[in-house]
XYZ file of N, CA and C in Angstrom:
837
model
N 60.058 24.968 -50.370
C 59.435 24.669 -49.477
C 57.736 24.397 -50.590
N 57.429 23.164 -50.133
C 56.483 22.800 -50.758
C 55.271 23.312 -49.696
N 55.038 22.879 -48.836
C 53.890 23.388 -47.980
C 53.000 24.987 -48.847
N 52.207 25.082 -48.261
C 51.222 26.606 -49.317
C 51.698 27.290 -47.265
N 52.386 28.785 -47.631
C 52.584 29.342 -46.737
C 51.391 29.693 -45.914
N 51.669 30.573 -44.802
C 51.018 30.239 -43.324
C 50.811 31.922 -42.996
N 49.622 32.588 -42.722
C 49.462 33.413 -42.718
C 48.305 33.565 -41.819
N 48.686 34.524 -39.964
C 47.260 34.994 -39.838
C 46.965 35.918 -40.856
N 46.474 36.287 -41.636
C 46.023 37.389 -42.068
C 45.055 37.586 -42.324
N 44.462 38.854 -43.673
C 43.790 38.857 -44.496
C 43.409 37.909 -45.512
N 42.691 37.619 -46.676
C 42.356 36.258 -47.435
C 42.690 36.879 -48.825
N 44.548 36.373 -49.207
C 45.376 36.660 -50.008
C 44.602 36.656 -51.726
N 44.915 37.871 -52.113
C 44.896 38.617 -53.055
C 45.306 38.032 -54.322
N 46.743 37.042 -53.733
C 47.778 36.546 -54.943
C 48.181 34.945 -53.441
N 48.014 34.105 -54.485
C 48.614 32.824 -54.169
C 48.672 32.161 -55.194
N 50.416 31.402 -54.453
C 51.356 31.074 -55.430
C 51.388 29.923 -54.941
N 51.448 28.998 -55.513
C 51.405 27.256 -55.391
C 52.518 26.407 -55.764
N 53.225 26.082 -54.915
C 54.102 25.112 -55.553
C 54.633 24.718 -57.634
N 54.739 26.195 -58.036
C 55.203 26.215 -58.900
C 56.583 25.574 -59.684
N 56.339 25.318 -60.384
C 57.799 25.404 -61.441
C 58.414 26.349 -62.535
N 58.953 26.639 -63.104
C 59.306 27.639 -64.423
C 60.361 27.272 -64.699
N 59.961 26.952 -66.145
C 61.155 26.059 -66.617
C 61.493 26.643 -68.318
N 62.276 27.183 -68.423
C 63.282 28.066 -69.544
C 64.049 27.200 -70.547
N 63.367 27.645 -72.353
C 63.767 27.044 -73.319
C 63.863 25.065 -73.589
N 62.286 24.814 -72.161
C 62.264 22.909 -72.100
C 63.266 22.527 -71.626
N 64.396 23.062 -70.956
C 65.071 22.538 -70.030
C 65.927 23.327 -68.810
N 65.735 25.097 -69.125
C 66.489 25.010 -67.240
C 65.766 25.100 -66.570
N 65.475 24.544 -65.356
C 64.671 24.661 -64.223
C 64.660 25.663 -63.204
N 63.722 27.019 -63.209
C 64.581 28.169 -62.555
C 63.757 27.854 -60.873
N 62.749 28.191 -61.426
C 61.687 27.972 -59.833
C 61.390 26.334 -59.423
N 61.303 25.971 -58.051
C 61.677 24.390 -57.545
C 60.677 24.974 -56.512
N 59.789 24.727 -56.944
C 58.060 24.379 -56.140
C 57.778 25.826 -55.265
N 58.100 27.083 -55.922
C 57.563 27.996 -55.145
C 56.398 28.277 -54.855
N 56.418 28.281 -53.131
C 55.218 29.072 -53.228
C 55.348 29.908 -51.826
N 54.359 30.972 -52.536
C 54.332 32.574 -51.877
C 52.783 32.889 -51.443
N 52.506 33.543 -50.696
C 51.313 34.718 -51.348
C 50.761 35.776 -50.649
N 50.038 37.192 -51.227
C 49.781 37.829 -50.798
C 48.674 38.708 -50.051
N 48.575 39.417 -48.757
C 47.151 39.387 -48.392
C 46.907 40.388 -48.443
N 45.424 40.169 -49.178
C 44.782 41.256 -49.305
C 45.023 42.974 -48.820
N 45.202 43.874 -49.410
C 45.924 44.658 -48.699
C 47.373 45.311 -47.785
N 48.177 44.296 -48.219
C 49.689 44.118 -47.055
C 50.685 44.215 -48.672
N 51.597 44.567 -48.197
C 53.170 44.660 -48.566
C 53.938 43.296 -49.103
N 54.372 42.577 -48.849
C 55.295 41.679 -50.017
C 56.531 41.638 -50.184
N 57.835 41.406 -49.189
C 58.721 41.417 -49.909
C 59.239 40.233 -50.442
N 59.558 40.190 -51.843
C 60.607 38.866 -51.632
C 62.092 39.936 -52.211
N 62.866 38.944 -51.523
C 64.563 38.647 -51.631
C 64.779 37.512 -51.805
N 66.201 37.872 -51.976
C 67.649 36.946 -52.470
C 68.596 37.233 -53.417
N 69.376 36.667 -53.494
C 71.118 37.718 -54.092
C 70.207 37.518 -55.789
N 71.080 37.793 -56.087
C 70.965 37.859 -57.673
C 71.355 36.442 -58.662
N 69.866 35.934 -59.490
C 70.059 34.455 -60.215
C 69.537 33.674 -59.217
N 68.189 34.529 -57.782
C 67.729 33.160 -56.655
C 66.017 33.218 -57.580
N 65.712 33.555 -58.380
C 64.439 34.061 -59.581
C 63.559 34.698 -59.163
N 63.548 35.349 -58.317
C 62.972 36.539 -58.257
C 62.469 37.752 -58.942
N 62.757 37.694 -60.669
C 62.045 38.468 -61.719
C 61.177 37.464 -62.040
N 61.953 36.491 -62.401
C 61.040 35.058 -63.097
C 59.772 35.203 -62.143
N 59.607 34.986 -60.928
C 58.511 34.504 -60.153
C 57.155 35.973 -60.362
N 58.106 36.743 -60.562
C 57.121 38.029 -60.732
C 56.409 37.463 -62.219
N 57.555 37.713 -63.350
C 57.237 37.161 -64.695
C 55.714 36.068 -65.005
N 56.176 35.517 -64.134
C 54.778 34.102 -63.996
C 53.658 34.692 -63.637
N 53.743 34.758 -62.352
C 52.711 35.885 -61.575
C 51.963 36.865 -63.229
N 52.470 37.202 -63.659
C 51.715 38.334 -64.316
C 51.976 37.864 -65.832
N 52.212 36.426 -66.314
C 51.899 35.640 -67.185
C 53.184 36.347 -68.696
N 54.613 36.740 -67.721
C 55.574 37.500 -69.696
C 56.518 35.727 -69.823
N 56.591 35.624 -69.149
C 57.374 33.824 -69.194
C 57.732 33.931 -70.930
N 56.503 33.355 -71.161
C 56.360 33.545 -72.659
C 56.968 34.485 -73.890
N 57.215 35.388 -73.674
C 58.526 36.417 -74.102
C 59.588 35.992 -74.200
N 60.304 35.033 -73.140
C 61.679 34.864 -72.601
C 61.665 32.754 -73.544
N 61.062 32.468 -73.473
C 60.660 30.813 -73.931
C 60.565 30.263 -72.780
N 59.904 31.012 -71.752
C 59.715 29.635 -70.739
C 58.642 30.308 -70.507
N 57.759 28.949 -69.757
C 57.249 28.873 -68.915
C 56.297 27.663 -67.428
N 55.409 27.971 -66.566
C 55.436 27.105 -65.635
C 54.707 26.095 -65.940
N 55.507 24.995 -65.628
C 55.046 23.888 -66.125
C 54.912 22.816 -64.929
N 54.299 23.665 -63.606
C 53.587 23.030 -62.791
C 53.012 24.278 -61.286
N 52.467 23.256 -61.100
C 51.171 24.665 -60.084
C 50.805 25.086 -60.131
N 50.092 26.355 -59.285
C 49.061 26.926 -59.744
C 49.066 28.229 -59.189
N 48.558 29.771 -59.694
C 48.515 31.101 -59.737
C 47.212 31.309 -59.224
N 46.547 32.166 -58.623
C 45.496 32.528 -58.086
C 45.164 33.885 -58.171
N 45.015 34.805 -58.826
C 45.079 36.081 -58.358
C 43.049 36.497 -57.872
N 43.024 36.982 -57.264
C 42.017 37.204 -56.960
C 40.275 36.211 -56.511
N 41.046 34.918 -56.254
C 40.241 34.206 -56.106
C 39.798 33.471 -57.172
N 40.962 33.925 -57.766
C 40.793 32.793 -59.955
C 41.749 31.829 -60.229
N 41.607 31.457 -60.868
C 43.227 31.163 -61.679
C 43.320 31.854 -62.503
N 44.907 32.171 -62.978
C 44.779 33.044 -63.891
C 45.820 32.271 -65.048
N 46.793 31.255 -64.953
C 47.644 30.002 -65.850
C 46.948 30.568 -67.241
N 45.249 30.846 -68.200
C 45.399 31.195 -68.548
C 45.348 32.393 -69.734
N 45.623 32.876 -68.611
C 44.889 34.664 -68.895
C 45.823 35.475 -69.784
N 46.106 36.147 -70.608
C 47.278 37.104 -71.507
C 48.043 37.846 -70.366
N 48.964 38.301 -70.548
C 48.814 39.858 -69.815
C 48.222 40.776 -69.232
N 47.527 41.825 -71.147
C 46.862 42.462 -70.646
C 45.263 42.350 -70.172
N 44.570 41.087 -70.602
C 43.541 40.352 -69.475
C 44.078 40.725 -67.818
N 45.031 40.752 -67.727
C 45.146 40.883 -66.053
C 45.256 41.963 -65.591
N 46.387 42.857 -66.921
C 46.477 44.357 -66.146
C 45.265 44.889 -66.115
N 43.669 44.522 -66.811
C 42.484 44.828 -66.685
C 41.469 44.479 -66.049
N 42.121 42.832 -64.963
C 41.607 42.849 -64.392
C 42.447 43.548 -63.054
N 43.311 44.191 -62.532
C 43.499 45.108 -61.207
C 45.245 44.428 -61.326
N 45.696 43.766 -61.889
C 47.048 43.125 -61.379
C 48.566 43.710 -62.836
N 48.965 45.079 -62.372
C 50.296 45.520 -62.800
C 51.429 45.159 -62.320
N 52.394 45.251 -63.196
C 53.452 44.794 -63.412
C 54.601 45.597 -63.886
N 54.766 46.428 -62.563
C 56.233 47.537 -62.802
C 57.729 46.635 -62.897
N 57.815 46.739 -64.085
C 58.645 45.874 -64.653
C 59.878 46.455 -64.413
N 61.429 45.788 -64.083
C 62.783 46.345 -63.794
C 64.032 47.260 -64.098
N 63.956 48.031 -64.811
C 64.077 49.062 -65.905
C 63.031 50.325 -66.259
N 62.064 50.418 -65.361
C 61.552 51.260 -65.011
C 60.707 51.197 -67.084
N 60.825 51.051 -67.749
C 60.154 50.546 -69.153
C 58.956 51.300 -69.564
N 59.471 53.009 -69.628
C 58.511 53.960 -69.574
C 58.992 54.044 -72.064
N 58.610 54.675 -72.140
C 57.868 55.077 -73.897
C 59.106 56.635 -73.344
N 60.551 56.134 -73.690
C 61.440 58.061 -73.445
C 60.774 58.315 -74.993
N 60.183 58.546 -75.646
C 59.897 59.628 -77.075
C 58.811 60.022 -77.250
N 57.997 59.202 -75.409
C 56.817 60.201 -75.046
C 56.552 60.939 -73.847
N 55.466 62.342 -73.764
C 55.598 62.821 -72.939
C 55.401 61.602 -71.746
N 55.375 63.070 -70.146
C 55.222 62.014 -69.166
C 53.353 61.776 -68.863
N 52.782 62.818 -69.865
C 51.222 62.685 -69.974
C 50.717 61.271 -71.053
N 51.750 61.585 -71.961
C 51.298 60.513 -73.191
C 51.544 59.291 -72.066
N 52.490 59.046 -71.664
C 53.008 57.475 -70.977
C 52.309 57.233 -69.569
N 51.207 58.523 -68.644
C 50.343 58.265 -68.105
C 49.227 57.454 -69.493
N 49.322 58.108 -69.902
C 47.207 58.166 -70.907
C 47.874 56.761 -71.342
N 48.981 56.085 -71.905
C 48.698 54.632 -71.909
C 48.465 53.363 -71.724
N 47.920 53.889 -70.190
C 47.832 53.074 -69.224
C 46.869 53.237 -68.817
N 46.320 53.999 -69.585
C 44.233 53.726 -69.882
C 43.482 53.074 -70.364
N 44.214 52.272 -70.438
C 43.692 51.367 -71.558
C 43.007 50.107 -70.414
N 44.305 50.524 -69.568
C 43.317 49.412 -68.866
C 42.027 49.786 -68.216
N 41.357 50.340 -68.051
C 40.383 50.960 -67.356
C 39.363 50.417 -68.367
N 39.231 49.906 -69.723
C 38.485 49.306 -71.023
C 37.475 48.619 -69.869
N 36.230 48.624 -70.244
C 35.296 47.406 -70.043
C 34.780 48.227 -68.708
N 35.743 48.835 -67.535
C 35.538 48.785 -65.815
C 34.236 50.108 -66.088
N 33.017 49.935 -66.168
C 32.114 50.925 -65.646
C 31.936 51.988 -64.725
N 32.279 53.439 -65.805
C 32.052 54.470 -64.362
C 33.598 54.518 -63.703
N 34.574 53.802 -64.710
C 36.094 53.993 -64.137
C 36.712 55.062 -64.554
N 37.099 56.235 -64.454
C 37.831 57.330 -65.259
C 39.254 57.645 -64.655
N 40.471 57.941 -65.416
C 42.037 57.914 -64.923
C 41.754 58.909 -64.365
N 42.124 58.538 -62.877
C 42.544 60.330 -62.039
C 44.059 60.441 -62.428
N 44.648 61.468 -63.148
C 45.573 61.789 -63.751
C 46.346 63.394 -61.874
N 45.115 63.052 -61.395
C 45.552 64.284 -60.675
C 46.026 63.100 -59.039
N 45.880 62.348 -58.856
C 45.918 61.386 -57.779
C 47.733 61.078 -57.954
N 48.023 60.937 -59.399
C 49.075 60.907 -59.878
C 50.189 61.804 -59.607
N 50.212 63.041 -59.973
C 50.182 63.907 -59.451
C 50.691 64.659 -58.032
N 50.047 63.842 -57.140
C 49.087 63.894 -55.790
C 50.732 63.494 -55.355
N 50.680 62.789 -55.147
C 51.773 61.382 -55.240
C 53.339 61.437 -55.602
N 53.629 62.713 -56.857
C 54.372 62.512 -57.176
C 54.076 64.310 -58.294
N 54.702 65.078 -57.255
C 54.244 66.599 -58.265
C 54.817 66.597 -59.046
N 56.899 66.346 -58.762
C 57.951 66.329 -59.609
C 57.422 65.907 -61.625
N 56.032 64.908 -61.510
C 55.422 64.543 -62.224
C 55.096 65.679 -63.392
N 54.265 66.380 -62.525
C 53.294 67.190 -62.490
C 53.792 68.544 -63.548
N 55.329 68.997 -62.768
C 56.042 69.514 -63.450
C 56.679 69.588 -64.553
N 56.793 68.553 -65.235
C 57.583 68.421 -66.237
C 56.316 66.939 -67.129
N 54.903 67.428 -66.626
C 53.951 66.731 -67.477
C 53.996 66.567 -68.900
N 54.809 67.746 -69.600
C 54.779 68.871 -71.176
C 56.503 67.631 -71.892
N 57.205 67.344 -71.079
C 58.525 67.103 -71.358
C 57.976 65.842 -71.395
N 59.721 65.162 -72.382
C 59.876 64.086 -73.058
C 60.029 62.803 -72.174
N 59.634 61.568 -71.694
C 60.033 61.352 -70.873
C 61.747 60.267 -70.513
N 61.837 60.180 -71.617
C 63.407 60.343 -72.150
C 64.288 60.981 -71.438
N 63.423 62.495 -71.276
C 64.860 63.230 -70.057
C 64.261 63.218 -68.741
N 63.758 62.724 -68.269
C 63.558 62.558 -67.054
C 65.105 62.056 -66.181
N 65.202 62.028 -64.343
C 66.171 61.480 -64.138
C 65.596 60.557 -64.003
N 66.310 59.172 -63.494
C 66.168 57.671 -63.140
C 64.886 57.991 -61.918
N 65.459 58.217 -60.976
C 64.397 58.539 -60.151
C 63.054 59.432 -60.467
N 62.663 60.014 -61.331
C 61.263 60.421 -61.810
C 61.333 59.329 -62.605
N 61.656 58.689 -63.956
C 61.533 57.829 -64.715
C 60.882 56.958 -63.630
N 61.358 56.437 -62.365
C 60.669 55.906 -61.483
C 59.357 55.748 -61.306
N 59.015 57.015 -60.674
C 57.722 57.799 -60.178
C 56.907 57.542 -61.158
N 57.653 57.606 -62.441
C 57.029 57.703 -63.606
C 55.992 55.934 -63.703
N 56.487 55.381 -63.633
C 56.021 53.606 -63.853
C 55.271 53.595 -62.536
N 55.178 53.745 -61.710
C 54.442 53.344 -60.371
C 53.884 54.555 -61.342
N 53.578 55.956 -61.038
C 52.214 56.651 -62.069
C 51.335 55.596 -62.442
N 52.595 55.372 -63.718
C 50.746 54.748 -64.950
C 50.421 53.096 -64.246
N 50.793 52.826 -63.370
C 49.819 51.586 -62.056
C 48.863 51.840 -61.653
N 49.202 53.688 -61.177
C 48.513 54.079 -60.484
C 47.040 54.254 -61.247
N 47.402 54.988 -62.462
C 46.394 55.416 -63.419
C 45.590 54.255 -63.309
N 45.901 52.569 -63.630
C 45.519 51.065 -63.987
C 44.130 51.359 -62.661
N 44.939 51.817 -61.907
C 42.992 51.420 -60.794
C 43.875 50.133 -60.602
N 44.806 49.273 -59.568
C 45.504 48.464 -59.770
C 45.106 47.753 -58.831
N 44.850 46.492 -58.021
C 44.208 45.751 -56.676
C 45.814 45.128 -56.653
N 46.494 44.790 -57.050
C 48.176 44.257 -56.843
C 48.971 44.781 -57.976
N 49.777 45.368 -56.850
C 50.669 45.830 -58.078
C 52.254 44.773 -57.637
N 53.160 44.077 -58.440
C 53.709 43.673 -58.670
C 55.137 44.330 -58.866
N 56.351 44.511 -57.976
C 57.414 45.471 -58.627
C 58.919 44.704 -58.407
N 59.401 45.544 -59.508
C 60.084 44.724 -59.688
C 61.556 45.996 -59.468
N 61.769 45.665 -58.455
C 63.213 46.252 -57.564
C 63.589 48.212 -58.141
N 62.939 48.630 -58.089
C 62.155 50.316 -57.378
C 63.518 51.261 -57.318
N 64.491 50.169 -56.256
C 65.192 51.447 -56.097
C 66.408 50.670 -56.633
N 66.847 50.417 -58.600
C 67.701 50.222 -59.107
C 68.613 51.563 -59.642
N 69.966 51.643 -59.621
C 70.383 52.968 -60.235
C 69.869 54.140 -59.029
N 69.425 54.111 -58.024
C 68.851 55.260 -57.199
C 69.771 55.713 -56.239
N 69.789 56.949 -56.353
C 70.178 57.734 -55.014
C 70.318 56.903 -53.342
N 70.641 56.948 -52.309
C 69.779 56.753 -51.003
C 68.458 57.945 -51.161
N 69.161 58.918 -51.143
C 67.755 59.597 -50.885
C 66.548 59.870 -51.697
N 66.709 58.886 -53.036
C 65.701 59.293 -53.864
C 64.746 57.727 -53.762
N 65.642 56.461 -53.330
C 65.548 55.064 -52.845
C 64.126 55.740 -51.172
N 64.761 56.711 -50.668
C 63.763 57.167 -49.461
C 62.675 57.760 -49.889
N 62.263 58.564 -50.750
C 61.293 58.792 -51.234
C 60.593 57.928 -51.607
N 61.216 57.122 -52.867
C 60.130 56.165 -53.522
C 59.598 55.233 -52.882
N 60.543 54.674 -51.892
C 60.237 53.545 -50.703
C 58.911 54.140 -49.970
N 58.311 55.480 -49.610
C 57.880 56.050 -48.833
C 56.636 56.596 -49.594
N 56.581 56.596 -50.596
C 55.597 56.899 -51.547
C 54.895 55.229 -52.309
N 55.579 54.759 -51.780
C 55.072 52.885 -52.145
C 54.338 52.738 -50.288
N 54.712 52.874 -49.486
C 54.182 52.975 -48.056
C 52.764 53.407 -48.325
N 52.927 54.944 -48.622
C 51.956 55.827 -48.917
C 50.712 54.997 -49.923
N 50.763 54.169 -50.527
C 50.038 53.828 -51.840
C 49.162 52.733 -50.934
N 50.403 51.979 -50.151
C 50.033 50.697 -49.569
C 48.870 51.549 -48.713
N 49.066 52.150 -47.816
C 48.273 53.204 -46.686
C 47.066 54.086 -47.122
N 46.769 54.315 -48.835
C 46.480 55.357 -48.453
C 44.939 54.953 -50.075
N 45.547 54.043 -50.293
C 44.986 53.484 -51.820
C 44.398 52.122 -50.964
N 45.336 51.239 -50.518
C 45.132 49.950 -49.941
C 45.208 48.821 -51.175
N 46.053 49.446 -52.444
C 46.796 48.517 -53.362
C 47.588 47.154 -52.587
N 47.611 46.366 -52.535
C 48.394 44.899 -51.943
C 49.272 44.962 -53.639
N 50.786 45.362 -52.920
C 51.806 45.290 -53.128
C 52.760 43.898 -52.899
N 53.416 43.726 -54.557
C 54.504 41.685 -54.004
C 55.570 42.886 -54.342
N 55.887 42.920 -53.697
C 58.069 43.680 -53.894
C 59.107 43.109 -53.916
N 59.897 43.276 -55.612
C 61.008 41.827 -55.518
C 62.184 43.087 -55.080
N 63.023 43.193 -54.385
C 64.661 44.083 -53.993
C 65.484 43.440 -53.428
N 66.219 44.128 -54.002
C 68.000 43.678 -53.552
C 68.436 44.249 -52.147
N 67.243 45.293 -52.195
C 68.094 46.515 -50.936
C 66.885 45.933 -49.466
N 67.300 44.498 -48.932
C 66.592 43.988 -47.992
C 66.338 44.893 -47.262
N 66.965 46.512 -46.595
C 66.246 47.104 -45.716
C 65.536 47.414 -45.705
N 65.821 48.419 -47.158
C 64.338 49.409 -47.295
C 63.272 48.422 -47.745
N 63.476 47.479 -48.168
C 61.978 46.519 -48.349
C 61.413 46.022 -47.140
N 62.402 45.905 -45.673
C 62.017 45.585 -44.281
C 61.099 46.397 -44.288
N 62.106 47.915 -44.336
C 61.025 48.994 -43.884
C 59.476 48.923 -43.933
N 59.118 48.387 -45.192
C 57.923 49.291 -45.805
C 56.900 47.899 -45.803
N 57.606 46.408 -45.708
C 56.782 44.915 -45.970
C 55.991 44.969 -44.541
N 54.769 44.108 -45.063
C 54.546 43.750 -43.342
C 55.041 42.308 -44.035
N 55.405 41.371 -44.429
C 55.914 39.642 -44.452
C 56.883 39.605 -45.556
N 58.099 38.800 -45.466
C 58.862 38.853 -46.439
C 58.672 37.250 -46.376
N 59.338 36.612 -47.690
C 59.945 35.807 -48.151
C 61.389 35.722 -48.710
N 62.415 35.016 -48.288
C 63.398 35.314 -48.813
C 64.165 33.689 -49.610
N 64.183 34.281 -51.111
C 64.427 32.597 -52.245
C 65.769 32.358 -51.707
N 66.226 31.214 -52.796
C 67.649 31.246 -52.604
C 67.838 29.990 -53.585
N 68.243 30.031 -55.010
C 67.971 28.579 -56.198
C 66.768 28.378 -56.140
N 66.153 29.171 -56.508
C 64.507 29.512 -56.889
C 63.636 28.703 -56.344
N 63.590 28.901 -55.030
C 62.653 28.368 -53.823
C 62.866 28.943 -52.507
N 61.618 29.599 -52.184
C 61.631 29.797 -50.315
C 62.669 28.957 -49.641
N 63.874 29.844 -49.288
C 64.416 29.368 -47.726
C 63.498 29.607 -46.718
N 63.070 30.670 -46.237
C 62.925 31.475 -44.783
C 61.699 32.479 -44.901
N 60.864 32.541 -44.379
C 59.477 32.875 -44.282
C 59.150 34.214 -43.379
N 58.393 34.787 -43.263
C 57.624 35.652 -42.018
C 57.621 36.599 -41.654
N 56.728 37.121 -40.536
C 56.689 38.912 -40.850
C 57.850 39.314 -41.143
N 58.561 40.432 -40.649
C 59.547 41.393 -40.965
C 60.189 41.388 -39.952
N 59.049 41.792 -39.024
C 59.864 41.718 -37.657
C 60.570 40.403 -36.511
N 60.260 39.354 -37.139
C 60.707 38.232 -36.931
C 62.108 37.744 -37.545
N 62.136 38.579 -39.102
C 63.288 38.421 -40.421
C 64.183 38.883 -39.691
N 64.262 40.050 -39.683
C 64.870 41.461 -38.975
C 65.783 40.282 -37.388
N 65.221 39.304 -37.172
C 65.922 39.138 -35.742
C 66.482 38.042 -36.452
N 66.592 37.222 -36.851
C 67.205 36.091 -37.625
C 68.529 36.443 -38.025
N 69.317 35.533 -37.038
C 70.672 35.913 -37.571
C 71.657 35.596 -39.121
N 71.406 34.464 -39.550
C 71.096 34.964 -41.072
C 70.578 35.727 -42.518
N 69.987 36.178 -42.215
C 68.635 37.270 -42.891
C 69.871 38.567 -42.422
N 69.691 38.941 -40.611
C 70.908 40.161 -40.733
C 72.103 40.023 -41.324
N 72.626 38.721 -41.110
C 74.049 39.123 -41.241
C 73.841 39.190 -43.466
N 72.817 38.333 -43.554
C 73.425 38.456 -45.465
C 72.469 38.772 -46.012
N 71.941 39.545 -45.637
C 71.190 40.552 -46.045
C 70.854 41.439 -45.655
N 70.907 41.889 -44.335
C 70.702 43.504 -43.468
C 72.505 43.985 -43.352
N 73.288 42.814 -43.450
C 74.874 43.557 -43.281
C 75.420 43.820 -42.276
N 73.993 43.498 -41.163
C 74.676 43.454 -39.314
C 75.173 42.296 -39.071
N 75.847 41.577 -37.602
C 75.594 41.065 -37.151
C 77.227 40.418 -37.612
N 77.965 39.006 -37.427
C 78.922 38.615 -37.768
C 80.347 39.148 -37.305
N 80.603 39.626 -36.430
C 81.964 40.689 -35.988
C 82.742 39.709 -35.518
N 83.858 40.091 -34.452
C 84.465 39.298 -34.028
C 83.646 38.648 -33.054
N 84.685 37.895 -32.896
C 84.198 35.893 -31.918
C 82.474 35.890 -32.204
N 81.613 36.285 -32.950
C 80.287 35.902 -33.752
C 80.275 35.669 -35.264
N 81.671 34.899 -35.643
C 81.293 34.070 -36.898
C 82.001 35.219 -38.119
N 82.488 36.286 -37.863
C 82.775 37.031 -39.394
C 83.754 36.997 -39.825
N 83.773 37.200 -41.467
C 84.293 36.838 -42.492
C 85.572 37.159 -42.339
N 87.004 36.791 -41.782
C 87.837 36.530 -41.240
C 88.866 36.105 -42.188
N 88.774 35.046 -43.162
C 89.746 34.279 -43.407
C 89.217 33.106 -44.394
N 89.725 32.386 -45.363
C 89.627 31.376 -46.348
C 88.497 30.484 -45.706
N 89.039 30.016 -44.667
C 87.862 28.891 -43.760
C 87.176 29.638 -43.623
N 86.946 30.740 -43.118
C 85.530 31.432 -42.655
C 84.725 32.034 -43.823
N 84.936 32.110 -45.186
C 84.618 32.596 -46.192
C 83.527 31.158 -46.689
N 84.618 29.884 -47.027
C 84.118 28.460 -46.992
C 82.886 28.110 -45.773
N 82.960 28.146 -44.718
C 81.669 28.607 -43.536
C 80.380 29.470 -44.348
N 80.885 30.461 -44.745
C 80.003 31.402 -44.600
C 78.942 31.344 -45.850
N 80.182 30.619 -46.836
C 78.983 29.908 -48.080
C 78.769 28.634 -48.135
N 79.105 27.595 -46.910
C 78.313 26.941 -46.624
C 76.713 27.017 -46.078
N 76.740 28.568 -44.890
C 75.229 28.323 -43.547
C 74.919 28.712 -45.266
N 75.139 29.888 -45.776
C 73.820 30.960 -46.340
C 73.022 29.778 -47.731
N 73.322 28.642 -47.736
C 72.479 27.259 -48.223
C 71.822 27.493 -47.056
N 71.754 27.641 -46.696
C 70.289 27.388 -45.448
C 69.875 26.464 -45.319
N 71.689 24.725 -45.272
C 71.209 23.946 -45.027
C 69.972 23.204 -45.679
N 70.295 23.486 -47.339
C 68.404 22.962 -47.815
C 69.610 22.096 -48.684
């Protein structure tokens, strides 16, 4: 997708324009990708494994250099400014926080100490103090375990802590990578309910990478679907939910008997051809 995305929505807080990403000077992962996150909204970035979703988030937060990757074309603007030359810690202090896949908490620190570690993001912001009470309001279980080592928390509690650290940093935009990974369905529902509350009550914009398309679309305003390093379809989630291919390939509905269901090797080949989105 070469053209800039179209939204009849508020001014974007994040604009990714036609970027390309290359690893090790040889492997191209993103191929002219464009997307935007309107201020105050939740945008879902969906796609299969290897589509380039996590790479997109790392490009936005300038983390690619840690993996010998680089944005080689295009531009990324956050809150109206080009951020291509800003290091990750400067972006965090400017209000852009990355909740990475796999939680990435400090297991040998307590819950309190993990939250305190995020207060460095507030340096230079006059009159801003860390709001630990707000974190514990969203995540009461963390309050009960605040003096315990984070490494002993359950997977769901560690995800809560990862999101709680983001809240301490007073972000304008949170990019989240696979918050449902490894969690039970009940915990997934709880985490995504809190994500929706953070957006609604705090006005925090969210770019959400998630393989569980159903739960992501339940909280998102707008969605993008990636294949092979580029956007193949985008639109309001209500529109995407009605798209036959989105329903079949990502929501797991449709495609029954008489509707192109995968019933034979010939059908499998047809299924895979269609999944390339005629690109």
